[in-house]
Amino acid sequence: MATTPEAAGVQRTAKPTLNSIARATGVSRQTVSNLLNDPDRVAEPTRTLVNDEIRRVGYRPSAAARQLRTRRSHLLGFRMRPSGDGINGSIHDRLLHALTARAHERGYSLLVFAAADDAAEIAAYQELRATNALDGFLLTGTNHGDLRSDWLREHAIPFVAFGRPWGREDAATSQVHDWIDIDGGAGTDDAVRTLAAEGAARIGFLGWPEGSGAGDDRFDGYLRACRALGLPCDLVERVEDGFENGAEAASRLLARGIDALVCVSDSLALGALAQMRGSGREELMAHLVGFDDTPVARAVGISSVDQPIEEAARRMVDLLVHRIEHPDSPPPQNPVELLSPTVRRRSPANTY
Amino acid sequence: MATTPEAAGVQRTAKPTLNSIARATGVSRQTVSNLLNDPDRVAEPTRTLVNDEIRRVGYRPSAAARQLRTRRSHLLGFRMRPSGDGINGSIHDRLLHALTARAHERGYSLLVFAAADDAAEIAAYQELRATNALDGFLLTGTNHGDLRSDWLREHAIPFVAFGRPWGREDAATSQVHDWIDIDGGAGTDDAVRTLAAEGAARIGFLGWPEGSGAGDDRFDGYLRACRALGLPCDLVERVEDGFENGAEAASRLLARGIDALVCVSDSLALGALAQMRGSGREELMAHLVGFDDTPVARAVGISSVDQPIEEAARRMVDLLVHRIEHPDSPPPQNPVELLSPTVRRRSPANTY
DNA sequence: TTGTATGCGTTATCAG
DNA sequence: CTGATAACGCATACAA
């Protein structure tokens, strides 16, 4: 890689270091260090002098050296999940992006890693923690009896989850660990009420099989609203996620007579939409609500429950950073938080 | 952080280090180091002795210390792009996942960062390179006169792009920098031929406005195939990406009389599909081809050009790692590579 | 084959 | 308010 010196006029100087700028300004090395970490400790004459030199040479502290000394990497771990359906997966993408942005604002970076299953994820924690000294982890997709959170807690590793610790009676308020979640039940509740206010009397529910935390939660919201409104609450189909399944289940619901439909995902909603059209029940298309407000729903014009992902990401990072930087002071914000989603009302594109 | 010693029975031992396991086994510190970096240099009796101890205490080398010494972080940078349309965005997600997995196999991790535009991305390179000592970068979405690649090249920072250096006559073979790309033109070419073989005579093209590398490339493929086949090649609409735009443009194409349609994205294809149905031209839906083979296309049953993203990711990582670890030996693989996509033929779900 | 010395860039401790 | 000294964990000549 022998670059001829004259060829690179721009920046042929060696990488600036604490030492080099100390020499250049005639102060000692730790004065420079102090200036960076605790500016008030250094008096005015030297302060600007050193500051100017720092800017002049474009000095940036070495994360490795700092990490070696402070045992902090300023790195947060995030596991990449397989794209899955992809329609709903876009929300994962959105979360990652929001987390990255917020972490950056707080002086942290995200280290992403792939893991096939939860066991592999735990192994990754261990490895990343030991070698790369990750300061904490951001979890997604918590499920019943989640092994990951247990492991992390046992090892006293800071983390915050997107999703409640499901499977506990007190899931919605449980403080077994820090978490931020979206109140899915409130979303379906709201959807039912919106539909009912528009005149729907037989509102169907198209959800996931019993057993998934988020799915059950959304089902509960449907139940709650229908009962409160005195509407039938047995127009229910619960199937695995996916377009095809949505279409099939919707056809059964259609046969039983519904005049509106709430779905727990946009994949299912899209399938239902197709079924409605296929069955010549186009008038129902405007009374269909999906979940996640994915780009597909926006494009096709399906109403959907919009989750405040960016807000959730902000809180997750803030909470985690607090746990890392002030391990034994209580966080300024609630360590468990249920955020409310919003129903985005729209009607299928007229051409569609 | 005062944890009572007796409370934590599990692992109260200090973090194992090169020194600690050297002491425990009675050898010197660098013997242990050697064992790790060049196992052959240490003789059999000691080898297993030390190895056992390493496993016993679960020793893992400190990345920070190693990085400080070797000036290598084993970290690769990847910029998160805004989700955008989201339909097409899922391919970005897929790429990131594949890159992460391959990097892991090669002993590297991905550091993701957010940047609003290319200028911010360059600033991020500089910062991440200086502080976190990233070994290299993975670029996506190269465009005409890309500033990022120029900057990286000037600063001799290893990188590989997903996308050609557009805007050069020799884009398809240009070696101005390492890149892997999908041969979009081959994809549309293939799509046209497939459609023609099935009897289509007036094949339309729904693409992006002139000026985007990938878009022009795909248009070229269409042109090439139509001319070779003696088919009209002027049934063209070029609009900004999106469902609505796709629907509108498709209606114009429909009016001009087409019997098949090739689109440069699944968003556009989905819009076109809607338009076809809305216009009572359902028979055309089976002769529609999108691009990227996104989950939406799979769900709805739109044919689509599938890009070998995983393959591309594998090559990108391998190439970049080679550049990092063997800066002046030529890479074993071609530093620029055009991968062929595959047309996934399907027909719209019958219920849809 | 194994051990000794030294330095990577930073922060912490404790003098002056 | 400033500066000397030590240490973080590892790798790399070099010497034995």
XYZ file of C-alpha atoms (C1' of nucleotides) in Angstrom:
736
model
C 0.000 0.000 0.000
C 2.988 2.308 -0.563
C 1.438 5.627 -1.392
C 3.898 8.154 -2.675
C 4.038 10.932 -0.099
C 3.713 13.700 -2.647
C 0.642 12.099 -4.132
C -1.407 12.582 -1.002
C -1.271 16.240 -0.213
C -4.378 16.181 1.861
C -3.593 14.503 5.152
C -0.278 12.782 5.339
C 0.088 13.406 9.074
C -0.036 10.534 11.523
C -3.201 9.939 13.419
C -3.524 12.567 16.122
C -3.459 11.293 19.646
C -3.756 12.686 23.108
C 0.007 12.718 23.298
C 0.559 14.406 19.991
C -1.731 17.298 20.671
C -0.295 17.611 24.174
C 3.150 17.990 22.700
C 1.928 20.421 20.084
C 0.327 22.682 22.660
C 2.966 22.272 25.307
C 0.615 20.971 27.969
C 0.547 17.554 29.517
C -1.414 14.667 28.201
C -3.981 14.494 30.950
C -4.757 18.145 30.698
C -5.992 17.343 27.250
C -7.835 14.348 28.571
C -9.405 16.478 31.248
C -10.465 19.059 28.740
C -12.370 16.369 26.924
C -13.990 14.647 29.864
C -14.430 17.497 32.308
C -13.906 20.823 30.527
C -14.449 22.907 33.640
C -11.349 21.544 35.236
C -9.088 23.382 32.852
C -8.584 27.161 32.923
C -9.362 29.521 30.148
C -5.999 30.308 28.585
C -5.166 26.680 27.982
C -8.683 25.648 27.166
C -9.036 27.480 23.886
C -5.439 26.808 23.009
C -5.887 23.091 23.254
C -9.360 23.153 21.819
C -8.120 24.913 18.743
C -5.381 22.399 18.215
C -7.842 19.572 18.626
C -10.056 20.991 15.934
C -7.129 21.897 13.753
C -5.790 18.404 13.491
C -9.214 16.813 13.689
C -8.449 14.738 16.715
C -10.903 12.007 17.655
C -10.404 9.849 20.723
C -9.821 6.157 20.185
C -12.786 4.095 21.222
C -10.588 1.068 21.746
C -8.244 2.765 24.159
C -11.072 4.370 26.000
C -12.917 1.107 26.178
C -9.874 -0.668 27.488
C -9.675 1.787 30.299
C -13.310 2.392 31.122
C -14.689 -1.032 30.247
C -17.410 0.646 28.269
C -17.795 0.140 24.558
C -20.705 2.455 23.908
C -22.083 -0.338 21.799
C -25.586 -1.761 21.992
C -26.502 -5.174 20.655
C -29.456 -5.869 18.414
C -30.403 -9.198 16.897
C -31.488 -9.345 13.305
C -34.478 -11.565 12.852
C -35.210 -13.365 9.625
C -37.393 -11.252 7.397
C -40.296 -13.614 7.842
C -43.449 -12.551 6.151
C -41.777 -9.318 5.204
C -44.997 -7.446 5.082
C -45.050 -7.261 8.823
C -41.286 -7.449 8.818
C -41.082 -3.882 7.685
C -41.899 -2.865 11.215
C -38.739 -4.574 12.400
C -36.811 -2.516 9.908
C -38.491 0.609 11.132
C -37.633 -0.192 14.723
C -34.008 -0.847 13.934
C -33.746 2.408 12.100
C -35.314 4.365 14.917
C -33.145 2.665 17.504
C -30.044 3.428 15.502
C -30.944 7.069 15.186
C -31.696 7.516 18.851
C -28.636 5.603 19.959
C -26.541 7.885 17.840
C -28.028 10.896 19.561
C -27.099 9.408 22.881
C -23.555 8.646 21.831
C -24.019 4.957 21.210
C -23.823 2.714 18.190
C -25.670 -0.448 17.342
C -23.967 -3.733 16.749
C -26.262 -6.095 14.892
C -25.891 -9.815 14.933
C -27.701 -12.772 13.449
C -28.958 -15.698 15.463
C -31.092 -18.584 14.346
C -33.072 -18.989 17.554
C -33.222 -17.776 21.100
C -30.570 -20.193 22.268
C -28.197 -18.905 19.638
C -29.114 -15.408 20.657
C -28.087 -16.100 24.219
C -24.819 -17.573 23.052
C -24.282 -14.425 21.061
C -24.892 -12.283 24.112
C -22.229 -14.125 25.962
C -19.726 -13.887 23.183
C -20.385 -10.263 22.342
C -20.358 -9.270 25.933
C -17.048 -10.970 26.587
C -15.170 -9.935 23.488
C -16.744 -6.727 22.312
C -17.843 -5.589 25.739
C -21.280 -4.550 24.588
C -22.809 -2.259 27.161
C -26.321 -3.585 26.734
C -28.870 -5.227 24.521
C -32.092 -4.291 22.803
C -34.519 -7.193 22.625
C -37.465 -7.686 20.334
C -40.252 -10.184 20.072
C -40.537 -11.326 23.649
C -42.524 -14.501 24.039
C -43.916 -16.636 26.790
C -41.289 -17.743 29.270
C -38.588 -15.912 27.423
C -35.204 -17.473 28.179
C -33.273 -14.489 26.974
C -34.466 -12.025 29.550
C -33.879 -14.538 32.312
C -30.350 -15.119 31.186
C -29.553 -11.462 30.886
C -30.994 -10.705 34.261
C -29.058 -13.515 35.880
C -25.879 -12.129 34.443
C -26.745 -8.585 35.387
C -26.410 -7.372 31.841
C -28.382 -4.216 31.068
C -31.137 -4.638 28.522
C -34.557 -3.404 27.587
C -37.148 -5.288 25.615
C -39.616 -4.232 22.997
C -42.457 -6.333 24.313
C -43.855 -7.282 27.674
C -42.748 -10.270 29.739
C -45.684 -12.347 28.538
C -47.120 -15.206 30.458
C -47.414 -13.442 33.746
C -50.739 -12.408 35.210
C -49.374 -8.933 35.636
C -47.798 -8.750 32.206
C -49.084 -5.269 31.575
C -47.423 -3.808 34.650
C -44.828 -6.388 35.507
C -41.449 -5.014 36.426
C -39.453 -8.209 36.119
C -37.362 -6.299 33.624
C -37.387 -3.056 31.682
C -39.616 -3.022 28.666
C -41.509 -0.750 26.344
C -44.469 -2.056 24.442
C -47.381 -0.982 22.359
C -50.803 -1.483 23.821
C -52.136 -3.754 21.125
C -55.377 -4.328 22.995
C -56.053 -0.627 22.991
C -55.485 -0.674 19.250
C -58.035 -3.353 18.468
C -60.400 -1.868 21.039
C -60.131 1.451 19.293
C -60.585 -0.179 15.903
C -63.781 -1.901 17.017
C -65.195 1.295 18.444
C -64.340 3.223 15.311
C -66.037 0.635 13.146
C -69.043 0.483 15.445
C -69.386 4.253 15.411
C -69.646 4.019 11.664
C -72.535 1.651 11.948
C -70.993 -1.789 12.016
C -72.920 -4.263 14.150
C -71.263 -7.577 13.392
C -67.552 -7.014 13.665
C -65.277 -9.938 12.988
C -61.832 -10.631 14.366
C -59.046 -12.242 12.394
C -56.119 -13.057 14.644
C -53.276 -15.414 15.410
C -53.674 -18.722 17.239
C -53.878 -18.485 20.965
C -50.541 -18.509 22.712
C -48.677 -15.546 21.334
C -48.583 -12.654 23.754
C -49.189 -9.898 21.285
C -51.882 -11.897 19.515
C -53.812 -12.660 22.673
C -53.508 -9.079 23.760
C -55.071 -7.846 20.561
C -57.803 -10.404 20.848
C -58.556 -9.204 24.348
C -58.985 -5.684 23.052
C -61.523 -6.895 20.528
C -63.407 -8.827 23.166
C -63.406 -5.964 25.599
C -64.766 -3.465 23.090
C -67.451 -5.733 21.674
C -68.738 -6.594 25.113
C -68.742 -2.990 26.205
C -70.658 -2.107 23.103
C -73.051 -5.022 23.354
C -71.876 -6.451 20.056
C -71.365 -10.120 19.237
C -67.808 -11.131 20.023
C -67.729 -14.644 18.624
C -67.102 -13.806 14.988
C -63.534 -14.926 15.408
C -60.943 -16.768 13.359
C -57.465 -17.403 14.626
C -54.876 -18.606 12.128
C -51.172 -18.426 11.420
C -50.091 -15.194 9.847
C -50.000 -14.853 6.093
C -51.895 -13.694 3.065
C -53.374 -17.054 2.138
C -54.471 -17.862 5.642
C -56.079 -14.468 5.872
C -58.037 -15.024 2.714
C -59.291 -18.427 3.792
C -60.262 -17.371 7.262
C -61.981 -14.298 5.891
C -64.135 -16.425 3.630
C -65.396 -18.343 6.650
C -66.117 -15.112 8.446
C -67.894 -13.735 5.419
C -70.106 -16.813 5.346
C -71.098 -16.212 8.942
C -72.113 -12.687 8.115
C -69.911 -9.809 9.201
C -70.106 -6.178 8.254
C -66.644 -5.162 9.410
C -63.359 -6.865 10.225
C -60.413 -6.261 12.513
C -57.143 -8.058 11.763
C -54.000 -8.408 13.850
C -51.671 -7.920 10.917
C -51.631 -6.302 7.519
C -50.779 -9.614 5.923
C -54.023 -11.064 7.163
C -55.869 -7.899 6.247
C -54.530 -8.004 2.736
C -55.693 -11.570 2.389
C -59.088 -10.621 3.744
C -59.283 -7.728 1.322
C -58.627 -10.055 -1.557
C -61.286 -12.419 -0.320
C -63.812 -9.636 0.018
C -63.257 -8.590 -3.510
C -63.223 -12.137 -4.740
C -66.561 -12.728 -3.078
C -68.096 -9.618 -4.520
C -68.292 -8.012 -1.117
C -66.412 -4.856 -2.074
C -68.531 -2.772 0.230
C -66.775 -4.420 3.168
C -63.356 -3.299 2.066
C -63.832 0.088 3.630
C -64.669 -1.544 6.938
C -61.482 -3.499 7.280
C -58.710 -2.673 9.701
C -55.228 -4.164 9.686
C -52.319 -3.837 12.070
C -48.889 -2.154 11.913
C -49.748 0.364 9.251
C -47.229 -1.147 6.896
C -46.379 0.400 3.547
C -48.542 -2.170 1.856
C -51.581 -1.104 3.813
C -50.887 2.514 3.032
C -50.444 1.707 -0.625
C -53.521 -0.410 -1.003
C -55.617 1.791 1.206
C -56.360 -0.530 4.086
C -57.054 1.089 7.429
C -54.523 -0.009 9.988
C -53.445 0.352 13.582
C -50.289 2.430 13.594
C -47.750 1.680 16.292
C -45.616 4.551 17.600
C -42.382 2.746 16.863
C -40.188 5.809 16.861
C -41.458 6.829 20.236
C -40.895 3.337 21.556
C -37.376 3.279 20.185
C -36.587 6.591 21.795
C -37.707 5.378 25.168
C -35.949 2.073 24.844
C -32.619 3.673 24.129
C -33.008 6.305 26.804
C -33.911 3.723 29.355
C -31.088 1.406 28.449
C -28.540 4.188 28.418
C -29.650 5.220 31.850
C -29.269 1.687 33.151
C -25.792 1.564 31.729
C -24.571 4.932 32.884
C -26.336 5.112 36.232
C -26.746 1.507 37.319
C -28.066 2.305 40.740
C -30.082 5.424 40.343
C -33.734 4.997 39.439
C -34.535 5.911 35.854
C -36.231 9.264 35.250
C -38.855 7.527 33.184
C -41.030 4.573 33.956
C -39.049 1.370 33.363
C -42.109 -0.286 31.887
C -44.267 1.599 29.484
C -47.309 0.831 27.402
C -47.681 3.145 24.433
C -50.949 3.722 22.652
C -51.302 3.047 18.949
C -53.464 5.024 16.561
C -56.028 3.805 14.083
C -55.275 5.169 10.626
C -58.534 5.344 8.802
C -58.475 5.151 5.036
C -60.407 3.578 2.237
C -59.126 1.320 -0.507
C -57.785 3.169 -3.510
C -60.735 3.744 -5.796
C -58.913 2.067 -8.636
C -58.221 -0.922 -6.510
C -22.946 -1.889 42.623
C -22.077 -3.665 45.860
C -23.213 -7.187 45.206
C -22.948 -9.417 48.196
C -20.439 -12.106 47.299
C -22.512 -14.925 48.658
C -25.521 -13.844 46.639
C -23.870 -14.596 43.337
C -22.781 -18.151 43.472
C -22.597 -18.595 39.743
C -19.560 -16.734 38.508
C -17.903 -14.556 41.047
C -14.470 -14.930 39.456
C -12.867 -11.935 37.824
C -12.858 -11.736 34.086
C -10.250 -14.138 32.760
C -7.369 -12.563 30.944
C -4.277 -13.691 29.134
C -2.333 -13.073 32.300
C -4.697 -14.895 34.583
C -4.731 -18.080 32.584
C -0.951 -17.851 32.139
C -0.554 -17.755 35.891
C -3.018 -20.566 36.381
C -1.179 -22.846 33.985
C 2.285 -21.785 34.939
C 3.309 -20.688 31.468
C 4.085 -17.203 30.320
C 1.524 -14.808 28.975
C 2.705 -14.805 25.389
C 2.687 -18.538 25.210
C -0.998 -18.261 25.711
C -1.160 -15.509 23.146
C 0.732 -17.664 20.713
C -1.568 -20.557 21.299
C -4.430 -18.368 20.224
C -2.878 -16.699 17.225
C -0.525 -19.378 15.980
C -1.327 -22.699 17.633
C 1.452 -24.585 15.877
C 4.092 -22.608 17.667
C 3.384 -24.239 20.965
C 4.267 -27.831 21.835
C 1.860 -30.552 22.741
C 2.191 -30.889 26.473
C 1.477 -27.230 27.103
C -1.019 -26.880 24.337
C -3.755 -29.023 25.811
C -2.941 -27.828 29.289
C -3.521 -24.225 28.367
C -6.409 -25.011 26.075
C -8.211 -26.794 28.835
C -7.768 -23.915 31.191
C -9.019 -21.515 28.539
C -12.163 -23.510 28.102
C -12.531 -24.115 31.790
C -12.689 -20.458 32.705
C -14.382 -19.474 29.487
C -11.712 -17.075 28.426
C -12.455 -14.755 25.524
C -9.917 -12.236 24.248
C -10.740 -8.587 24.666
C -11.587 -6.962 21.385
C -10.605 -3.569 22.708
C -7.138 -4.598 23.732
C -6.593 -6.486 20.547
C -7.863 -3.590 18.528
C -5.605 -1.196 20.340
C -2.661 -3.281 19.412
C -3.537 -4.387 15.922
C -5.531 -1.368 14.823
C -8.220 -3.652 13.587
C -11.701 -3.603 15.009
C -13.222 -6.436 13.015
C -16.165 -4.139 12.559
C -17.862 -3.307 9.274
C -20.008 -0.241 8.780
C -23.449 -0.270 7.218
C -25.758 2.682 6.802
C -29.412 2.291 7.575
C -31.562 3.917 4.972
C -34.999 5.260 5.745
C -37.605 2.606 5.086
C -38.931 4.536 2.130
C -41.681 2.804 0.286
C -41.227 -0.174 2.499
C -42.480 -2.553 -0.076
C -39.193 -2.390 -1.881
C -37.510 -1.598 1.403
C -37.825 -5.173 2.456
C -34.956 -5.979 0.149
C -32.748 -3.673 2.168
C -33.687 -5.607 5.244
C -32.889 -8.832 3.500
C -29.496 -7.558 2.440
C -28.627 -6.406 5.922
C -29.556 -9.734 7.342
C -27.504 -11.628 4.815
C -24.525 -9.353 5.301
C -24.717 -9.787 9.045
C -24.793 -13.540 8.768
C -21.868 -13.742 6.401
C -19.810 -11.236 8.332
C -20.296 -13.333 11.411
C -18.991 -16.371 9.576
C -15.919 -14.414 8.649
C -15.326 -13.177 12.154
C -16.686 -9.704 11.683
C -19.599 -7.770 13.089
C -21.719 -5.067 11.581
C -21.995 -1.627 13.028
C -25.069 0.116 11.683
C -25.488 3.838 11.622
C -28.113 6.273 10.479
C -27.434 9.135 8.114
C -29.888 11.502 6.523
C -28.086 11.897 3.214
C -24.856 11.040 1.475
C -23.020 13.986 2.988
C -23.995 12.844 6.452
C -22.944 9.363 5.508
C -19.490 10.583 4.609
C -19.245 12.451 7.870
C -20.195 9.258 9.615
C -17.453 7.355 7.810
C -14.919 9.804 9.055
C -16.157 9.707 12.600
C -16.570 5.958 12.784
C -13.264 5.352 11.177
C -11.450 7.650 13.578
C -13.108 6.627 16.792
C -14.320 3.094 16.311
C -11.653 2.140 13.826
C -14.077 0.410 11.498
C -12.169 -1.825 9.149
C -14.363 -1.159 6.167
C -17.751 -0.201 4.859
C -20.584 -1.819 2.979
C -22.344 0.609 0.658
C -25.777 0.370 -0.848
C -27.709 2.335 -3.400
C -24.903 3.753 -5.475
C -25.997 6.578 -7.705
C -24.596 8.716 -10.455
C -21.434 10.511 -9.460
C -21.481 8.972 -6.055
C -19.540 11.130 -3.622
C -19.205 8.409 -1.053
C -17.105 6.042 -3.098
C -14.848 8.889 -4.175
C -14.296 9.948 -0.612
C -13.574 6.437 0.585
C -11.192 5.801 -2.231
C -9.339 9.045 -1.593
C -8.888 8.073 2.007
C -7.885 4.541 1.141
C -10.613 3.042 3.258
C -11.659 -0.455 2.235
C -15.204 -0.753 1.021
C -17.402 -2.612 -1.380
C -20.628 -1.397 -2.868
C -23.865 -3.106 -3.672
C -24.360 -1.368 -6.964
C -22.236 -0.326 -9.907
C -20.423 2.994 -10.210
C -23.146 4.413 -12.415
C -22.624 7.197 -14.866
C -19.606 5.718 -16.530
C -19.719 4.307 -20.012
C -18.145 1.182 -18.688
C -20.359 0.907 -15.635
C -20.949 -2.770 -16.128
C -17.267 -3.643 -16.044
C -15.729 -0.599 -14.432
C -13.151 -1.298 -11.799
C -13.008 2.130 -10.202
C -13.919 0.348 -7.011
C -15.080 -3.023 -5.781
C -18.727 -3.744 -6.279
C -21.253 -6.493 -6.577
C -24.478 -5.873 -8.374
C -27.464 -7.603 -9.814
C -27.854 -7.513 -13.545
C -31.188 -5.741 -13.631
C -31.117 -5.511 -17.411
C -30.833 -9.270 -17.639
C -33.842 -9.491 -15.382
C -36.127 -7.347 -17.486
C -34.729 -8.921 -20.626
C -35.604 -12.319 -19.247
C -39.032 -11.122 -18.181
C -39.800 -9.845 -21.666
C -38.678 -13.065 -23.284
C -40.714 -15.129 -20.861
C -43.800 -13.074 -21.547
C -43.211 -13.182 -25.278
C -42.775 -16.929 -25.224
C -46.208 -17.112 -23.668
C -47.682 -15.233 -26.567
C -47.461 -11.584 -25.570
C -46.887 -9.263 -28.512
C -47.323 -5.813 -27.022
C -45.287 -5.748 -23.839
C -45.335 -2.569 -21.817
C -42.651 -1.200 -19.515
C -43.341 0.637 -16.301
C -40.167 2.129 -14.906
C -38.579 4.972 -13.011
C -37.698 8.323 -14.544
C -34.486 8.431 -16.505
C -31.441 9.164 -14.408
C -31.298 6.410 -11.857
C -28.691 3.819 -12.641
C -30.681 0.784 -11.729
C -33.792 2.131 -13.427
C -32.032 2.877 -16.688
C -30.367 -0.482 -16.593
C -33.681 -2.261 -16.302
C -35.095 -0.162 -19.083
C -32.180 -1.129 -21.302
C -32.946 -4.762 -20.716
C -36.510 -4.235 -21.847
C -35.388 -2.379 -24.936
C -32.802 -4.958 -25.820
C -35.205 -7.859 -25.577
C -38.037 -6.214 -27.458
C -35.761 -5.238 -30.298
C -34.223 -8.673 -30.488
C -37.683 -10.154 -30.606
C -39.032 -7.640 -33.096
C -41.596 -6.381 -30.627
C -42.682 -2.775 -30.140
C -40.544 -1.130 -27.514
C -42.277 2.190 -27.108
C -45.027 1.110 -24.724
C -43.202 2.832 -21.923
C -44.112 4.861 -18.866
C -41.499 6.170 -16.482
C -42.689 7.514 -13.158
C -41.571 7.867 -9.565
C -41.933 4.722 -7.547
C -45.110 4.039 -5.655
C -48.429 2.302 -5.746
C -50.471 5.283 -6.906
C -48.041 6.234 -9.632
C -48.010 2.675 -10.814
C -51.777 2.591 -11.064
C -51.959 5.828 -13.011
C -49.204 4.981 -15.422
C -50.696 1.552 -15.973
C -53.998 3.079 -16.975
C -52.257 5.043 -19.715
C -50.492 1.929 -20.874
C -53.729 -0.002 -20.845
C -55.305 2.656 -23.030
C -52.532 2.254 -25.557
C -53.130 -1.436 -25.714
C -50.735 -3.818 -24.044
C -51.054 -7.504 -23.417
C -48.289 -7.822 -20.841
C -46.349 -5.548 -18.534
C -42.899 -5.441 -16.981
C -42.341 -3.228 -13.930
C -39.129 -2.188 -12.215
C -40.543 -2.588 -8.747
C -43.225 -4.487 -6.925
C -44.765 -1.244 -5.741
C -45.404 -0.225 -9.307
C -46.533 -3.711 -10.173
C -49.006 -3.749 -7.336
C -50.425 -0.459 -8.544
C -50.638 -1.808 -12.050
C -52.374 -4.918 -10.787
C -54.975 -2.806 -9.078
C -55.483 -0.794 -12.210
C -55.911 -3.881 -14.319
C -58.579 -5.187 -12.044
C -60.214 -1.801 -11.751
C -60.386 -1.582 -15.521
C -61.834 -5.030 -15.871
C -58.698 -6.308 -17.488
C -58.157 -9.200 -15.119
C -56.784 -11.372 -17.880
C -53.672 -9.188 -17.900
C -52.875 -9.837 -14.277
C -51.194 -13.091 -15.125
C -48.942 -11.302 -17.586
C -47.512 -8.837 -15.149
C -43.977 -8.966 -13.798
C -42.635 -6.935 -10.909
C -39.164 -6.596 -9.464
C -37.438 -7.705 -6.236
C -39.771 -10.567 -5.475
C -40.897 -8.922 -2.277
C -43.171 -10.633 0.211
C -46.061 -8.612 -1.130
C -45.580 -9.951 -4.610
C -45.359 -13.464 -3.281
C -48.475 -12.963 -1.222
C -50.569 -11.418 -3.935
C -49.247 -13.678 -6.615
C -47.450 -11.262 -8.868
C -44.603 -12.626 -10.915
C -41.386 -10.891 -10.033
C -37.688 -10.723 -10.764
C -35.881 -12.255 -7.827
C -32.474 -10.873 -6.965
C -29.893 -13.215 -5.454
C -29.353 -10.990 -2.446
C -27.833 -13.646 -0.229
C -25.304 -14.516 -2.877
C -24.462 -10.860 -3.349
C -24.044 -10.372 0.378
C -21.735 -13.323 0.622
C -19.513 -11.996 -2.106
C -19.539 -8.492 -0.728
C -18.349 -9.585 2.666
C -15.759 -11.965 1.305
C -14.377 -9.320 -0.982
C -14.255 -6.675 1.698
C -12.639 -8.985 4.201
C -9.979 -9.843 1.675
C -9.266 -6.186 1.040
C -8.922 -5.629 4.738
C -6.794 -8.611 5.573
C -4.684 -8.743 2.444
C -4.502 -5.169 1.209
C -2.026 -5.811 -1.522
C -2.763 -9.260 -2.753
C -5.292 -9.539 -5.554
C -8.638 -10.942 -4.434
C -9.397 -14.561 -5.289
C -12.696 -13.503 -6.756
C -13.520 -10.892 -9.312
C -13.640 -7.481 -7.613
C -16.614 -6.500 -9.725
C -19.390 -8.940 -10.275
C -22.733 -8.887 -11.994
C -25.124 -11.500 -10.659
C -28.088 -12.762 -12.622
C -31.583 -12.522 -11.206
C -34.340 -15.037 -11.783
C -37.879 -14.480 -12.953
C -40.325 -16.034 -10.515
C -43.378 -16.897 -12.476
C -46.676 -17.069 -10.643
C -50.269 -16.100 -11.149
C -52.444 -13.933 -8.940
C -54.152 -15.820 -6.158
C -57.416 -17.045 -7.606
C -59.319 -15.447 -4.775
C -57.662 -12.180 -5.412
C 9.726 -23.798 21.619
C 9.287 -20.435 25.256
C 9.981 -16.082 27.838
C 11.192 -10.762 28.333
C 10.389 -6.152 27.353
C 7.805 -2.571 25.297
C 4.000 0.101 23.549
C -0.913 0.778 21.567
C -4.175 5.530 23.556
C -6.695 6.390 27.223
C -8.273 7.421 32.044
C -7.620 7.286 37.301
C -5.112 8.381 41.207
C -2.689 11.331 43.520
C 0.911 14.620 43.864
C 2.488 19.371 43.214
C -5.648 23.889 38.190
C -2.085 20.991 36.331
C 1.074 17.081 35.675
C 3.605 12.655 36.710
C 2.815 7.640 37.094
C 0.391 3.432 36.628
C -2.674 0.335 34.562
C -6.299 -1.598 31.205
C -5.321 -6.583 27.917
C -3.022 -7.839 24.197
C 0.633 -8.622 20.368
C 5.151 -8.282 18.464
C 9.859 -8.094 17.982
C 13.655 -10.075 19.973
C 16.411 -12.849 23.035
C 17.157 -17.160 25.449
